[in-house]
Amino acid sequence: MADPVDPTGWTCPLPLRDHHQVVLGHGGGGVLSSELIEHLFLPAFGTTDTARAPADSAVLDVAGARLAFSTDSYVVRPLFFPGGSIGELAVHGTINDLACAGAVPVALSAGFILEEGLELAVLGRVAQAMGRAAAAAGVRLATGDTKVVERGLADGLYVNTSGIGLVPAEVDIRPERARPGDRVIVSGPVGEHGVAVLSVRDGLEFGGEVRSDTTALHGLVAAVLAAAPGVHALRDPTRGGLATALCEIAAASGTGIEFAERAVPVPPAVEAACGFLGLDPLHVANEGKLVAFVADADADAALAAMRAHPAGRDAAVIGTVTAEHPGVVVGRTAFGGTRIVDRPLGEQLPRIC
Amino acid sequence: MADPVDPTGWTCPLPLRDHHQVVLGHGGGGVLSSELIEHLFLPAFGTTDTARAPADSAVLDVAGARLAFSTDSYVVRPLFFPGGSIGELAVHGTINDLACAGAVPVALSAGFILEEGLELAVLGRVAQAMGRAAAAAGVRLATGDTKVVERGLADGLYVNTSGIGLVPAEVDIRPERARPGDRVIVSGPVGEHGVAVLSVRDGLEFGGEVRSDTTALHGLVAAVLAAAPGVHALRDPTRGGLATALCEIAAASGTGIEFAERAVPVPPAVEAACGFLGLDPLHVANEGKLVAFVADADADAALAAMRAHPAGRDAAVIGTVTAEHPGVVVGRTAFGGTRIVDRPLGEQLPRIC
């Protein structure tokens, strides 16, 4: 019979480094992910405004309200790790994407893809983790869907959460609003989530003293916004770590960023694990941290508000937004030198969330 | 090292037919799916109101507006089939879930899970199908996410779409609102989508004269609601087919349903394929049909409005809601007998959407 595939064909418009196939790096949140979005998804979806900065949430005007809308699929391996599971991650991650648009999260959806043969007890524990995380965050799991695929065609379970939230009228938090003079504040130590997951990954177990930092950040965001109206941009540095978050904000806002590497809090156990694994802690995923870009006049108030909140106790100012070298992030090293900090090309740590 | 799995354990509260593992039927939209929702997800998510009828969309009060919110993951195999692809399905399916809550769809999210090694040309064609379907429906693809898993751990690609829509103030469409005396109207012939997908499935190819009916139904819904304010409930009979949709509405509303099997439009090619495959057309998935439960006084107007719309040209009244045998759906056969029509236990046709 005739091939049911669209006979008009499709010509790949991607730079894509000579790939004609999907590679793990396309899911890594780095350069390859951006190319896929810019050259494949946005043109296909008819989004001609490719200059629009990619944000973790869309903000839509709906019936007079400003609605944030976000989606993320979770494929972390293994499903359970020190400090949490795919369940907490799926709830916190989407809440945090909403929070980084300045939104108050309202409801989440949960879409499961299950592998035939998955133990119901595993699914039950994941669902309970989601329920507990949502209840603790005061966000409703409002609607869901379950599909099952044959044995071997999923890795136990994958889950998508999408979320909606309300952006207060006076709030305007966007990546492109970072501006020269803004102070860069990180809400706590980096690298814990990625190291925690790797510490229990098959073939790599190295002892579990680092726990994932997975947590919901909307309470912290609300506290900071109340204390410091001069917050311009927020980002949760997940895939690709703090370095990627800084690079994305620099690119979106057309500014440069300078930061002191020594000022970035890195727990000794994360530092040690990264040395052992050959990883840069700045590229390791976090699931409960925030980077805030705040007008200089409001920076002290923002820092104090973070430190007064349980999720931001170890917050630190790490750098400044500059008018020089737009789009480029520069780290000052402990020895007084500087280095350009870049996004990873692809996936330094596959399936970390 | 210590087992990172939650040590509090989890006791399976499911009837679940002695399964301790997920089976394909848990994704089939039938009895097993319901058990998973009722006994595992709702308790885990803290939704104690288990009497609440399961609807395809949640309707939330947000900032004075009534917002419909829905999610679906798509795992159809193969990705392309006569009449469409997973791309059209993912856009139309979630739009239709919103439409069946009486909502005007506003925006969709797209969350991809890609298998390493997937041809970018395939992803491109799917994304373009999504873009075209969304543009034709006037609905924005507003936000997205992409994850990649290793070769062998997904079947090419899976995609989740979630959607938000606005329910007009005067509209109250819910499964539990069907009431005795309502007429049951189906918007056109049934069984096309499922047969079209099976016709190109590995090992089963039997010629592709049946095309999927995949289409967006919100225009049809708007036309019917404008013509017939007495519409009480709407359902798009996807997984599990028309029979499952009728059973779910009967259960949710505590009514009985009687319908004439001869009145249900079944295309001859679907009838023939179902005979060959040993399937009941009433259990085969549709992706562009609507079942409406309409007050008797408004039934003629609703039928006329459907028939005047391109997506409802072959609409037909098939039966009536009764106060007798609540929760039970009875089909009158061509020979004057009756039979009880039930939901399938599990998955008659795995991965049909």
PDB file of C-alpha atoms in Angstrom, chain A residues 120-312:
ATOM      1  CA  LEU A 120       2.075  -0.530  40.768  1.00  0.00           C
ATOM      2  CA  ALA A 121       3.846   0.088  44.064  1.00  0.00           C
ATOM      3  CA  VAL A 122       6.389   2.251  42.248  1.00  0.00           C
ATOM      4  CA  LEU A 123       3.646   4.208  40.512  1.00  0.00           C
ATOM      5  CA  GLY A 124       1.881   4.571  43.837  1.00  0.00           C
ATOM      6  CA  ARG A 125       4.940   5.986  45.557  1.00  0.00           C
ATOM      7  CA  VAL A 126       5.505   8.459  42.734  1.00  0.00           C
ATOM      8  CA  ALA A 127       1.866   9.558  42.776  1.00  0.00           C
ATOM      9  CA  GLN A 128       1.975   9.983  46.549  1.00  0.00           C
ATOM     10  CA  ALA A 129       5.133  12.075  46.254  1.00  0.00           C
ATOM     11  CA  MET A 130       3.325  14.271  43.737  1.00  0.00           C
ATOM     12  CA  GLY A 131       0.310  14.583  46.005  1.00  0.00           C
ATOM     13  CA  ARG A 132       2.429  15.529  49.020  1.00  0.00           C
ATOM     14  CA  ALA A 133       4.488  18.034  47.046  1.00  0.00           C
ATOM     15  CA  ALA A 134       1.403  19.665  45.552  1.00  0.00           C
ATOM     16  CA  ALA A 135      -0.346  19.850  48.928  1.00  0.00           C
ATOM     17  CA  ALA A 136       2.719  21.367  50.581  1.00  0.00           C
ATOM     18  CA  ALA A 137       2.891  23.951  47.804  1.00  0.00           C
ATOM     19  CA  GLY A 138      -0.836  24.711  47.983  1.00  0.00           C
ATOM     20  CA  VAL A 139      -1.290  23.868  44.308  1.00  0.00           C
ATOM     21  CA  ARG A 140      -4.026  21.601  42.986  1.00  0.00           C
ATOM     22  CA  LEU A 141      -3.373  18.595  40.747  1.00  0.00           C
ATOM     23  CA  ALA A 142      -6.468  19.288  38.690  1.00  0.00           C
ATOM     24  CA  THR A 143      -6.493  16.964  35.698  1.00  0.00           C
ATOM     25  CA  GLY A 144      -4.569  14.002  34.362  1.00  0.00           C
ATOM     26  CA  ASP A 145      -4.063  11.339  31.750  1.00  0.00           C
ATOM     27  CA  THR A 146      -2.424   7.921  31.625  1.00  0.00           C
ATOM     28  CA  LYS A 147      -1.051   6.057  28.644  1.00  0.00           C
ATOM     29  CA  VAL A 148       0.703   2.684  28.695  1.00  0.00           C
ATOM     30  CA  VAL A 149       3.287   1.511  26.162  1.00  0.00           C
ATOM     31  CA  GLU A 150       4.665  -1.965  25.655  1.00  0.00           C
ATOM     32  CA  ARG A 151       7.483  -3.402  27.752  1.00  0.00           C
ATOM     33  CA  GLY A 152      10.800  -1.925  26.669  1.00  0.00           C
ATOM     34  CA  LEU A 153       9.374   1.279  25.164  1.00  0.00           C
ATOM     35  CA  ALA A 154       9.642   3.532  28.222  1.00  0.00           C
ATOM     36  CA  ASP A 155      11.975   3.500  31.207  1.00  0.00           C
ATOM     37  CA  GLY A 156       9.426   2.649  33.887  1.00  0.00           C
ATOM     38  CA  LEU A 157       7.529   5.884  33.724  1.00  0.00           C
ATOM     39  CA  TYR A 158       7.704   9.358  32.283  1.00  0.00           C
ATOM     40  CA  VAL A 159       5.469  12.147  33.528  1.00  0.00           C
ATOM     41  CA  ASN A 160       4.536  15.514  32.100  1.00  0.00           C
ATOM     42  CA  THR A 161       3.214  18.286  34.275  1.00  0.00           C
ATOM     43  CA  SER A 162       1.774  21.453  32.852  1.00  0.00           C
ATOM     44  CA  GLY A 163       0.805  24.349  35.041  1.00  0.00           C
ATOM     45  CA  ILE A 164      -1.166  27.533  35.099  1.00  0.00           C
ATOM     46  CA  GLY A 165      -0.593  30.501  37.358  1.00  0.00           C
ATOM     47  CA  LEU A 166      -1.710  34.082  37.764  1.00  0.00           C
ATOM     48  CA  VAL A 167       0.720  36.939  37.279  1.00  0.00           C
ATOM     49  CA  PRO A 168      -0.205  39.870  39.561  1.00  0.00           C
ATOM     50  CA  ALA A 169      -0.949  43.066  37.644  1.00  0.00           C
ATOM     51  CA  GLU A 170       2.093  44.943  38.921  1.00  0.00           C
ATOM     52  CA  VAL A 171       4.585  42.161  38.215  1.00  0.00           C
ATOM     53  CA  ASP A 172       6.700  42.165  35.048  1.00  0.00           C
ATOM     54  CA  ILE A 173       9.430  39.545  35.283  1.00  0.00           C
ATOM     55  CA  ARG A 174      11.040  38.567  31.983  1.00  0.00           C
ATOM     56  CA  PRO A 175      14.491  37.387  30.888  1.00  0.00           C
ATOM     57  CA  GLU A 176      14.902  40.396  28.593  1.00  0.00           C
ATOM     58  CA  ARG A 177      14.361  42.861  31.435  1.00  0.00           C
ATOM     59  CA  ALA A 178      17.778  42.297  33.036  1.00  0.00           C
ATOM     60  CA  ARG A 179      19.723  45.544  32.608  1.00  0.00           C
ATOM     61  CA  PRO A 180      23.202  46.942  33.229  1.00  0.00           C
ATOM     62  CA  GLY A 181      23.746  47.632  36.898  1.00  0.00           C
ATOM     63  CA  ASP A 182      21.467  44.831  38.083  1.00  0.00           C
ATOM     64  CA  ARG A 183      22.913  42.651  40.791  1.00  0.00           C
ATOM     65  CA  VAL A 184      22.882  38.889  40.279  1.00  0.00           C
ATOM     66  CA  ILE A 185      21.731  36.930  43.325  1.00  0.00           C
ATOM     67  CA  VAL A 186      21.681  33.159  43.674  1.00  0.00           C
ATOM     68  CA  SER A 187      19.380  31.772  46.348  1.00  0.00           C
ATOM     69  CA  GLY A 188      21.729  29.083  47.685  1.00  0.00           C
ATOM     70  CA  PRO A 189      24.377  26.447  46.957  1.00  0.00           C
ATOM     71  CA  VAL A 190      24.452  24.960  43.473  1.00  0.00           C
ATOM     72  CA  GLY A 191      24.953  21.489  42.026  1.00  0.00           C
ATOM     73  CA  GLU A 192      23.138  19.364  44.596  1.00  0.00           C
ATOM     74  CA  HIS A 193      20.385  17.897  42.420  1.00  0.00           C
ATOM     75  CA  GLY A 194      22.630  16.694  39.627  1.00  0.00           C
ATOM     76  CA  VAL A 195      25.171  15.182  41.980  1.00  0.00           C
ATOM     77  CA  ALA A 196      22.435  13.478  44.038  1.00  0.00           C
ATOM     78  CA  VAL A 197      20.978  11.797  40.937  1.00  0.00           C
ATOM     79  CA  LEU A 198      24.363  10.725  39.619  1.00  0.00           C
ATOM     80  CA  SER A 199      25.286   9.309  43.023  1.00  0.00           C
ATOM     81  CA  VAL A 200      22.658   6.571  42.566  1.00  0.00           C
ATOM     82  CA  ARG A 201      22.905   6.033  38.845  1.00  0.00           C
ATOM     83  CA  ASP A 202      23.714   2.534  37.584  1.00  0.00           C
ATOM     84  CA  GLY A 203      27.424   1.992  37.332  1.00  0.00           C
ATOM     85  CA  LEU A 204      28.260   5.259  39.045  1.00  0.00           C
ATOM     86  CA  GLU A 205      27.169   4.868  42.656  1.00  0.00           C
ATOM     87  CA  PHE A 206      29.510   6.846  44.847  1.00  0.00           C
ATOM     88  CA  GLY A 207      27.718   7.307  48.124  1.00  0.00           C
ATOM     89  CA  GLY A 208      24.744   9.463  48.847  1.00  0.00           C
ATOM     90  CA  GLU A 209      25.792  12.287  51.113  1.00  0.00           C
ATOM     91  CA  VAL A 210      24.444  14.900  48.670  1.00  0.00           C
ATOM     92  CA  ARG A 211      20.664  15.209  48.535  1.00  0.00           C
ATOM     93  CA  SER A 212      18.619  16.805  45.760  1.00  0.00           C
ATOM     94  CA  ASP A 213      17.569  20.369  46.530  1.00  0.00           C
ATOM     95  CA  THR A 214      14.156  19.800  44.882  1.00  0.00           C
ATOM     96  CA  THR A 215      11.687  22.272  46.336  1.00  0.00           C
ATOM     97  CA  ALA A 216       8.949  24.668  45.278  1.00  0.00           C
ATOM     98  CA  LEU A 217      10.163  28.237  44.883  1.00  0.00           C
ATOM     99  CA  HIS A 218       6.970  30.264  44.552  1.00  0.00           C
ATOM    100  CA  GLY A 219       6.976  31.180  48.218  1.00  0.00           C
ATOM    101  CA  LEU A 220      10.535  32.459  47.955  1.00  0.00           C
ATOM    102  CA  VAL A 221       9.643  34.402  44.797  1.00  0.00           C
ATOM    103  CA  ALA A 222       6.646  36.001  46.499  1.00  0.00           C
ATOM    104  CA  ALA A 223       8.820  37.037  49.449  1.00  0.00           C
ATOM    105  CA  VAL A 224      11.438  38.596  47.189  1.00  0.00           C
ATOM    106  CA  LEU A 225       8.899  40.424  45.036  1.00  0.00           C
ATOM    107  CA  ALA A 226       7.212  41.843  48.123  1.00  0.00           C
ATOM    108  CA  ALA A 227      10.531  43.136  49.448  1.00  0.00           C
ATOM    109  CA  ALA A 228      12.118  44.276  46.188  1.00  0.00           C
ATOM    110  CA  PRO A 229       9.934  45.661  43.393  1.00  0.00           C
ATOM    111  CA  GLY A 230      13.089  46.104  41.321  1.00  0.00           C
ATOM    112  CA  VAL A 231      13.342  42.397  40.444  1.00  0.00           C
ATOM    113  CA  HIS A 232      13.725  42.309  36.654  1.00  0.00           C
ATOM    114  CA  ALA A 233      14.313  38.657  35.809  1.00  0.00           C
ATOM    115  CA  LEU A 234      14.249  35.280  37.547  1.00  0.00           C
ATOM    116  CA  ARG A 235      15.491  31.892  36.447  1.00  0.00           C
ATOM    117  CA  ASP A 236      15.659  28.480  38.068  1.00  0.00           C
ATOM    118  CA  PRO A 237      18.972  27.000  36.953  1.00  0.00           C
ATOM    119  CA  THR A 238      17.938  23.427  36.134  1.00  0.00           C
ATOM    120  CA  ARG A 239      19.369  21.575  33.086  1.00  0.00           C
ATOM    121  CA  GLY A 240      22.710  23.120  32.201  1.00  0.00           C
ATOM    122  CA  GLY A 241      23.051  24.612  35.660  1.00  0.00           C
ATOM    123  CA  LEU A 242      23.809  28.153  36.788  1.00  0.00           C
ATOM    124  CA  ALA A 243      26.094  28.792  33.793  1.00  0.00           C
ATOM    125  CA  THR A 244      23.278  28.116  31.329  1.00  0.00           C
ATOM    126  CA  ALA A 245      20.823  30.279  33.256  1.00  0.00           C
ATOM    127  CA  LEU A 246      23.279  33.202  33.209  1.00  0.00           C
ATOM    128  CA  CYS A 247      24.015  32.753  29.493  1.00  0.00           C
ATOM    129  CA  GLU A 248      20.312  32.650  28.643  1.00  0.00           C
ATOM    130  CA  ILE A 249      19.550  35.828  30.546  1.00  0.00           C
ATOM    131  CA  ALA A 250      22.567  37.582  28.995  1.00  0.00           C
ATOM    132  CA  ALA A 251      21.437  36.549  25.513  1.00  0.00           C
ATOM    133  CA  ALA A 252      17.793  37.446  26.089  1.00  0.00           C
ATOM    134  CA  SER A 253      18.527  40.870  27.564  1.00  0.00           C
ATOM    135  CA  GLY A 254      21.465  41.785  25.323  1.00  0.00           C
ATOM    136  CA  THR A 255      23.640  42.475  28.346  1.00  0.00           C
ATOM    137  CA  GLY A 256      26.855  41.050  29.691  1.00  0.00           C
ATOM    138  CA  ILE A 257      27.191  39.365  33.061  1.00  0.00           C
ATOM    139  CA  GLU A 258      30.247  39.327  35.310  1.00  0.00           C
ATOM    140  CA  PHE A 259      30.391  37.220  38.419  1.00  0.00           C
ATOM    141  CA  ALA A 260      32.959  36.084  40.966  1.00  0.00           C
ATOM    142  CA  GLU A 261      33.326  32.312  40.864  1.00  0.00           C
ATOM    143  CA  ARG A 262      34.314  32.315  44.537  1.00  0.00           C
ATOM    144  CA  ALA A 263      31.040  33.992  45.426  1.00  0.00           C
ATOM    145  CA  VAL A 264      28.965  31.088  44.093  1.00  0.00           C
ATOM    146  CA  PRO A 265      28.108  28.785  46.991  1.00  0.00           C
ATOM    147  CA  VAL A 266      29.181  25.214  46.192  1.00  0.00           C
ATOM    148  CA  PRO A 267      28.891  22.625  48.966  1.00  0.00           C
ATOM    149  CA  PRO A 268      32.173  20.775  49.622  1.00  0.00           C
ATOM    150  CA  ALA A 269      30.570  17.417  48.829  1.00  0.00           C
ATOM    151  CA  VAL A 270      29.367  18.750  45.467  1.00  0.00           C
ATOM    152  CA  GLU A 271      32.817  20.169  44.787  1.00  0.00           C
ATOM    153  CA  ALA A 272      34.388  16.814  45.598  1.00  0.00           C
ATOM    154  CA  ALA A 273      31.941  14.813  43.474  1.00  0.00           C
ATOM    155  CA  CYS A 274      32.376  17.173  40.539  1.00  0.00           C
ATOM    156  CA  GLY A 275      36.149  16.841  40.772  1.00  0.00           C
ATOM    157  CA  PHE A 276      35.803  13.070  40.800  1.00  0.00           C
ATOM    158  CA  LEU A 277      33.362  13.075  37.858  1.00  0.00           C
ATOM    159  CA  GLY A 278      35.116  15.761  35.843  1.00  0.00           C
ATOM    160  CA  LEU A 279      32.130  18.110  35.997  1.00  0.00           C
ATOM    161  CA  ASP A 280      31.903  21.865  36.433  1.00  0.00           C
ATOM    162  CA  PRO A 281      29.486  22.597  39.322  1.00  0.00           C
ATOM    163  CA  LEU A 282      28.257  25.604  37.349  1.00  0.00           C
ATOM    164  CA  HIS A 283      26.870  23.217  34.729  1.00  0.00           C
ATOM    165  CA  VAL A 284      25.162  20.849  37.164  1.00  0.00           C
ATOM    166  CA  ALA A 285      21.363  20.952  37.493  1.00  0.00           C
ATOM    167  CA  ASN A 286      19.559  22.464  40.470  1.00  0.00           C
ATOM    168  CA  GLU A 287      15.889  21.901  41.264  1.00  0.00           C
ATOM    169  CA  GLY A 288      15.360  24.302  44.126  1.00  0.00           C
ATOM    170  CA  LYS A 289      17.431  27.372  43.375  1.00  0.00           C
ATOM    171  CA  LEU A 290      16.724  30.752  41.909  1.00  0.00           C
ATOM    172  CA  VAL A 291      18.878  33.342  40.158  1.00  0.00           C
ATOM    173  CA  ALA A 292      17.491  36.844  40.481  1.00  0.00           C
ATOM    174  CA  PHE A 293      18.464  39.949  38.533  1.00  0.00           C
ATOM    175  CA  VAL A 294      17.633  42.920  40.728  1.00  0.00           C
ATOM    176  CA  ALA A 295      18.111  46.677  40.407  1.00  0.00           C
ATOM    177  CA  ASP A 296      21.134  47.709  42.496  1.00  0.00           C
ATOM    178  CA  ALA A 297      18.990  49.879  44.785  1.00  0.00           C
ATOM    179  CA  ASP A 298      16.822  46.874  45.664  1.00  0.00           C
ATOM    180  CA  ALA A 299      19.558  44.258  45.880  1.00  0.00           C
ATOM    181  CA  ASP A 300      20.079  44.427  49.647  1.00  0.00           C
ATOM    182  CA  ALA A 301      16.357  44.136  50.281  1.00  0.00           C
ATOM    183  CA  ALA A 302      16.078  41.188  47.881  1.00  0.00           C
ATOM    184  CA  LEU A 303      19.028  39.431  49.501  1.00  0.00           C
ATOM    185  CA  ALA A 304      17.615  39.972  52.984  1.00  0.00           C
ATOM    186  CA  ALA A 305      14.205  38.678  51.902  1.00  0.00           C
ATOM    187  CA  MET A 306      15.782  35.559  50.422  1.00  0.00           C
ATOM    188  CA  ARG A 307      17.851  34.885  53.518  1.00  0.00           C
ATOM    189  CA  ALA A 308      14.777  35.241  55.696  1.00  0.00           C
ATOM    190  CA  HIS A 309      13.036  32.476  53.728  1.00  0.00           C
ATOM    191  CA  PRO A 310      13.820  28.793  54.372  1.00  0.00           C
ATOM    192  CA  ALA A 311      14.471  28.202  50.658  1.00  0.00           C
ATOM    193  CA  GLY A 312      16.975  31.065  50.434  1.00  0.00           C
TER     194      GLY A 312
END
